[in-house]
Coordinates of C-alpha atoms in Angstrom, one line a residue:
M407 CA -102.2 -80.9 -59.3
N408 CA -105.0 -84.1 -59.1
V409 CA -108.2 -83.9 -59.3
T410 CA -109.3 -83.9 -55.3
N411 CA -106.7 -80.8 -54.9
F412 CA -107.6 -78.6 -57.7
L413 CA -111.6 -79.7 -57.3
K414 CA -110.5 -78.5 -53.7
H415 CA -108.5 -75.3 -54.2
H416 CA -111.6 -73.8 -56.9
Y417 CA -114.6 -75.2 -55.7
R418 CA -115.0 -73.0 -53.2
H419 CA -118.9 -71.8 -53.2
F420 CA -122.6 -72.7 -54.2
N421 CA -122.7 -76.1 -56.2
A422 CA -119.3 -76.2 -56.3
A423 CA -118.6 -76.4 -52.9
A424 CA -121.7 -78.8 -52.6
L425 CA -120.0 -81.3 -54.9
I426 CA -117.3 -81.2 -52.1
D427 CA -119.0 -82.0 -49.3
A428 CA -121.1 -84.7 -50.6
A429 CA -118.2 -86.5 -51.8
E430 CA -116.2 -85.5 -48.5
G431 CA -119.4 -86.8 -46.7
Y432 CA -119.3 -90.3 -49.1
N433 CA -115.5 -90.9 -48.0
K434 CA -116.8 -90.3 -43.8
H435 CA -119.6 -92.2 -44.3
L436 CA -117.7 -95.8 -45.9
A437 CA -114.8 -94.8 -43.3
E438 CA -117.2 -95.1 -40.7
G439 CA -118.1 -98.7 -41.8
G440 CA -120.9 -97.4 -43.6
K441 CA -122.2 -99.5 -47.0
M442 CA -123.2 -97.2 -50.3
M443 CA -125.9 -97.7 -52.9
I444 CA -125.7 -95.6 -55.9
T445 CA -128.9 -95.5 -58.2
L446 CA -128.6 -94.3 -62.1
A447 CA -131.5 -92.6 -63.9
G448 CA -131.6 -90.8 -67.5
A449 CA -128.8 -92.5 -69.9
M450 CA -126.1 -92.6 -67.5
S451 CA -124.8 -95.8 -69.0
T452 CA -124.7 -94.7 -72.5
A453 CA -123.3 -91.3 -70.7
E454 CA -119.8 -93.7 -70.2
M455 CA -120.4 -93.4 -66.7
G456 CA -119.0 -96.8 -66.7
I457 CA -115.7 -95.9 -66.1
Q458 CA -115.7 -94.8 -63.0
L459 CA -118.3 -97.1 -61.8
A460 CA -116.4 -99.8 -63.1
E461 CA -113.9 -98.8 -60.5
L462 CA -115.8 -98.1 -57.9
I463 CA -117.2 -101.3 -57.5
R464 CA -113.8 -103.1 -57.8
Q465 CA -112.6 -100.8 -54.8
D466 CA -116.0 -101.9 -52.8
K467 CA -117.1 -98.2 -52.1
V468 CA -120.6 -99.2 -54.0
Q469 CA -122.6 -102.6 -52.3
I470 CA -125.5 -102.2 -54.4
I471 CA -126.9 -100.1 -57.4
S472 CA -130.4 -99.6 -58.4
C473 CA -130.6 -98.2 -62.0
T474 CA -133.3 -98.3 -64.6
G475 CA -133.8 -100.8 -67.7
A476 CA -131.9 -98.4 -70.0
N477 CA -128.6 -98.4 -67.8
L478 CA -128.7 -102.0 -67.7
E479 CA -128.8 -102.4 -70.9
E480 CA -126.9 -99.6 -72.1
D481 CA -123.6 -100.5 -70.9
I482 CA -123.7 -103.7 -72.7
F483 CA -124.5 -102.4 -75.4
N484 CA -121.8 -99.7 -75.2
L485 CA -119.6 -102.6 -74.4
V486 CA -120.0 -104.5 -77.7
A487 CA -121.1 -101.9 -79.9
H488 CA -119.2 -99.0 -79.3
D489 CA -117.2 -98.5 -82.8
F490 CA -121.2 -98.5 -84.8
Y491 CA -122.0 -95.4 -82.2
E492 CA -122.3 -91.9 -83.7
R493 CA -121.8 -88.6 -82.2
V494 CA -124.3 -85.9 -83.3
P495 CA -122.8 -82.5 -81.5
N496 CA -125.4 -80.2 -83.7
Y497 CA -128.6 -82.5 -82.3
R498 CA -130.4 -79.2 -81.3
D499 CA -130.0 -77.9 -84.5
L500 CA -131.8 -81.5 -86.1
T501 CA -135.2 -81.4 -88.5
P502 CA -137.6 -83.8 -88.4
A503 CA -136.8 -85.2 -91.5
D504 CA -132.8 -85.5 -90.4
E505 CA -134.3 -87.3 -87.1
Q506 CA -136.5 -89.5 -90.0
A507 CA -132.9 -90.1 -91.9
L508 CA -131.7 -91.9 -88.5
L509 CA -134.5 -94.1 -88.0
E510 CA -133.9 -95.5 -91.6
R511 CA -130.5 -96.1 -91.2
H512 CA -131.8 -97.9 -87.3
M513 CA -129.8 -95.0 -85.6
N514 CA -131.9 -94.7 -82.0
R515 CA -130.8 -91.0 -80.6
V516 CA -129.8 -90.3 -76.9
T517 CA -129.2 -86.5 -77.1
D518 CA -125.8 -86.3 -79.1
T519 CA -125.7 -90.4 -79.3
C520 CA -127.0 -92.3 -81.5
I521 CA -127.4 -96.0 -80.4
P522 CA -126.6 -99.1 -83.6
E523 CA -129.5 -101.2 -84.1
E524 CA -128.4 -104.0 -85.3
E525 CA -125.0 -104.3 -83.9
A526 CA -126.5 -103.2 -79.9
M527 CA -129.7 -104.1 -79.2
R528 CA -130.0 -106.9 -81.7
R529 CA -126.9 -108.4 -81.2
L530 CA -127.7 -108.8 -77.4
E531 CA -131.4 -110.3 -78.1
H532 CA -129.6 -112.7 -79.5
S533 CA -127.5 -113.8 -76.6
V534 CA -130.3 -113.0 -73.7
L535 CA -133.4 -115.2 -76.1
K536 CA -131.5 -117.7 -75.2
F537 CA -130.7 -117.6 -72.2
W538 CA -134.4 -116.5 -71.7
E539 CA -135.5 -119.6 -73.1
K540 CA -133.6 -122.2 -71.4
A541 CA -134.6 -120.9 -67.8
D542 CA -138.6 -120.8 -69.4
K543 CA -138.0 -124.5 -70.4
A544 CA -136.9 -125.6 -67.2
G545 CA -139.0 -123.5 -65.2
E546 CA -136.7 -121.4 -63.6
R547 CA -137.0 -117.7 -63.3
Y548 CA -134.7 -115.1 -62.7
F549 CA -134.5 -110.9 -62.7
P550 CA -133.3 -108.8 -65.5
H551 CA -129.8 -108.4 -63.9
E552 CA -129.3 -112.4 -63.2
F553 CA -129.7 -112.8 -67.2
F554 CA -127.5 -110.4 -67.9
Y555 CA -124.9 -111.7 -65.1
Q556 CA -125.3 -115.1 -67.2
I557 CA -124.8 -114.0 -70.3
L558 CA -121.4 -112.0 -69.4
K559 CA -120.2 -114.7 -67.6
S560 CA -120.7 -117.5 -70.1
G561 CA -117.9 -115.4 -72.2
E562 CA -120.2 -115.8 -75.9
L563 CA -120.3 -111.9 -75.8
E564 CA -116.2 -111.5 -75.5
Q565 CA -115.8 -111.7 -79.4
Y566 CA -117.8 -108.3 -79.3
Y567 CA -116.2 -106.3 -76.8
Q568 CA -115.2 -103.0 -78.7
I569 CA -114.1 -101.3 -75.5
D570 CA -111.6 -102.3 -72.2
P571 CA -113.5 -104.6 -70.6
K572 CA -112.4 -102.6 -67.2
D573 CA -114.4 -99.7 -68.5
S574 CA -118.0 -101.7 -68.7
W575 CA -119.7 -101.2 -65.0
M576 CA -122.0 -104.5 -65.8
L577 CA -119.2 -106.7 -66.2
A578 CA -117.4 -105.0 -62.8
A579 CA -120.9 -106.2 -61.1
A580 CA -121.4 -109.6 -62.3
E581 CA -117.4 -110.4 -61.8
K582 CA -118.5 -109.2 -57.9
N583 CA -122.1 -110.5 -58.2
L584 CA -123.0 -107.4 -57.0
P585 CA -126.4 -107.0 -56.3
I586 CA -128.6 -105.1 -58.6
I587 CA -132.2 -103.3 -58.1
C588 CA -133.8 -102.8 -61.4
P589 CA -137.3 -101.1 -60.9
G590 CA -139.5 -100.7 -64.0
W591 CA -137.1 -102.6 -65.9
E592 CA -140.2 -103.6 -68.6
D593 CA -139.9 -99.7 -69.5
S594 CA -136.7 -100.7 -71.7
T595 CA -135.7 -101.7 -75.1
L596 CA -134.9 -105.5 -73.7
G597 CA -138.2 -105.3 -72.0
N598 CA -140.3 -104.1 -74.9
I599 CA -138.0 -107.5 -76.6
F600 CA -138.8 -110.0 -74.0
A601 CA -142.8 -109.0 -74.4
G602 CA -142.3 -109.5 -78.1
H603 CA -140.9 -112.9 -77.7
V604 CA -143.8 -113.9 -75.0
I605 CA -146.7 -112.0 -77.2
S606 CA -144.9 -115.0 -79.9
G607 CA -144.7 -117.5 -78.1
D608 CA -141.2 -118.0 -77.8
V609 CA -141.1 -117.8 -73.9
K610 CA -144.0 -119.3 -72.8
N611 CA -143.9 -117.8 -69.2
V612 CA -144.0 -114.5 -68.4
H613 CA -142.5 -114.5 -64.9
T614 CA -139.6 -116.0 -66.8
V615 CA -138.4 -112.3 -65.6
R616 CA -138.7 -111.5 -61.9
T617 CA -140.8 -108.7 -61.6
G618 CA -140.6 -105.5 -59.3
I619 CA -142.2 -106.0 -56.6
E620 CA -140.3 -109.1 -55.9
Y621 CA -137.6 -106.6 -56.5
M622 CA -138.4 -105.1 -53.6
I623 CA -138.9 -107.9 -51.7
Y624 CA -135.5 -108.8 -52.5
L625 CA -134.4 -105.2 -51.3
A626 CA -136.0 -105.2 -48.2
E627 CA -134.8 -108.7 -47.1
W628 CA -130.9 -107.1 -48.6
Y629 CA -131.5 -103.9 -46.0
T630 CA -132.7 -106.0 -43.0
Q631 CA -130.0 -107.9 -43.2
Q632 CA -127.2 -104.7 -44.1
A633 CA -127.9 -102.1 -42.5
T634 CA -127.6 -101.4 -38.8
E635 CA -126.2 -98.8 -36.4
E636 CA -122.5 -99.8 -36.7
S637 CA -123.0 -99.9 -40.5
K638 CA -125.6 -97.8 -42.0
V639 CA -126.7 -97.9 -45.6
G640 CA -125.8 -94.5 -47.7
F641 CA -128.1 -93.1 -50.7
F642 CA -126.3 -91.6 -53.8
Q643 CA -129.0 -90.7 -56.4
I644 CA -128.1 -90.1 -59.9
G645 CA -131.1 -88.1 -62.0
G646 CA -134.3 -89.0 -60.2
G647 CA -137.1 -91.4 -61.5
I648 CA -137.9 -94.7 -60.1
A649 CA -134.4 -95.7 -59.7
G650 CA -134.1 -93.2 -56.8
D651 CA -138.1 -93.7 -55.9
F652 CA -138.1 -97.2 -55.4
P653 CA -135.0 -98.1 -53.5
I654 CA -135.3 -95.1 -51.2
C655 CA -139.1 -95.9 -49.9
V656 CA -137.5 -99.8 -48.2
V657 CA -137.0 -98.1 -45.6
P658 CA -140.3 -96.5 -45.0
M659 CA -141.9 -99.6 -45.7
L660 CA -139.9 -101.9 -43.7
H661 CA -140.9 -99.6 -40.5
Q662 CA -144.6 -98.7 -41.3
D663 CA -145.8 -102.0 -43.2
L664 CA -143.6 -104.9 -41.4
Q665 CA -143.3 -103.2 -37.8
R666 CA -139.0 -103.6 -38.7
T667 CA -138.6 -100.5 -36.6
S668 CA -134.9 -101.3 -35.4
V669 CA -133.6 -101.3 -39.2
P670 CA -131.8 -98.0 -39.5
L671 CA -132.9 -95.0 -41.9
W672 CA -130.4 -94.2 -44.5
G673 CA -127.4 -93.0 -42.8
Y674 CA -126.1 -90.4 -46.5
F675 CA -128.0 -89.3 -48.9
C676 CA -126.7 -87.2 -52.0
Q677 CA -129.0 -86.4 -55.0
I678 CA -127.7 -84.8 -58.4
S679 CA -129.9 -83.1 -59.8
D680 CA -131.3 -80.2 -62.8
S681 CA -134.5 -80.9 -61.6
T682 CA -136.3 -77.4 -60.0
T683 CA -138.5 -77.6 -57.3
S684 CA -142.3 -77.8 -58.3
Y685 CA -146.0 -79.3 -57.3
G686 CA -145.2 -82.9 -56.8
S687 CA -141.7 -83.4 -58.2
Y688 CA -139.9 -86.1 -56.8
S689 CA -136.6 -85.3 -58.7
G690 CA -137.0 -81.8 -57.5
A691 CA -137.9 -82.5 -54.1
V692 CA -135.6 -81.0 -51.2
P693 CA -133.6 -84.2 -49.4
N694 CA -136.0 -82.6 -45.8
E695 CA -138.9 -83.7 -47.9
K696 CA -137.9 -86.8 -47.3
I697 CA -138.1 -86.9 -43.8
T698 CA -142.0 -86.4 -43.5
W699 CA -141.9 -89.8 -45.7
G700 CA -139.3 -91.7 -43.0
K701 CA -136.5 -92.4 -45.6
L702 CA -134.4 -89.7 -43.3
G703 CA -133.7 -88.6 -40.6
Q704 CA -133.5 -85.2 -39.2
D705 CA -129.3 -86.1 -38.4
T706 CA -128.6 -87.6 -41.8
P707 CA -126.3 -86.0 -43.6
K708 CA -128.0 -84.4 -46.8
Y709 CA -126.9 -83.0 -49.7
I710 CA -127.9 -81.9 -53.3
I711 CA -125.3 -80.9 -56.2
E712 CA -128.3 -78.7 -58.5
S713 CA -126.3 -79.5 -61.9
D714 CA -125.7 -82.3 -64.6
A715 CA -125.3 -85.5 -63.6
T716 CA -122.6 -86.0 -66.3
I717 CA -120.4 -83.4 -65.6
V718 CA -120.8 -83.6 -62.0
A719 CA -121.0 -87.4 -60.8
P720 CA -117.4 -88.1 -62.3
L721 CA -115.8 -85.2 -60.5
V722 CA -117.8 -86.7 -57.2
F723 CA -116.2 -90.2 -57.8
A724 CA -112.4 -89.4 -58.6
M725 CA -112.6 -87.6 -55.0
V726 CA -114.1 -91.2 -53.2
L727 CA -111.3 -92.7 -55.6
G728 CA -108.7 -90.8 -54.3
Q729 CA -107.6 -89.6 -57.8

């Protein structure tokens, strides 16, 4: 029995049934000529979501990605330093002294997974700094993801690859030159490192890396060109936060601030989240709240799966991939 058949046989109620509905809705949206944005919050790259996300990219089942700076860089960290990562299954039992010991070994913990500073972060810093400095001296400016594309396409990291390259979603995205939106990139390891190199004078122009406002302008033009009544853009949101809230706002911005009223609303919406509905929470807001903000319509197909994205997303993606 393949994954899809197993899920359809056993996943019949509650969040399990919502998973099936969302996956079938995703497939229906694509079959009708739609496009899809996937948003990545949390540490989905460290959770190795790239194994399936890369295949979705290769099969043209996602046309644009919005992600945090952490997810942008952590896929590459995993690509070049996978064998140096350490898993800590008993992370809930760690004492402050245990955590200090990890710090002294330069092992940065993300839940049960420790990212090695030297082999991952410093190795990538060594490469990206050359590209920052080159662009800076030439008076050129690029988005964070464009710098990563340049590095990956240059081949200079290939000697360090420690996973099958087909399991890196950033490599797949670079090969397709896939549009990526990375709001709040400053809140990432490489963002902090860039700030340090500007302060030290290695990079003269802080705007050598293009900004979040420019990402919104870039997204506005992309959406205006790509979203039509015949080919609407769907929104598949993993987690909450800025990775989801920033890009979904492009539609009300186009309608309300630019009066591009002929641009359609998002044509599909699904969120995987374990955030509870609470006062003022974006991550925990039910999809219908987005109607009041001009993001979704009353007839937009809407799904919410209240569960752990590291468990749920691979199952949805398996159905979308026909596995």
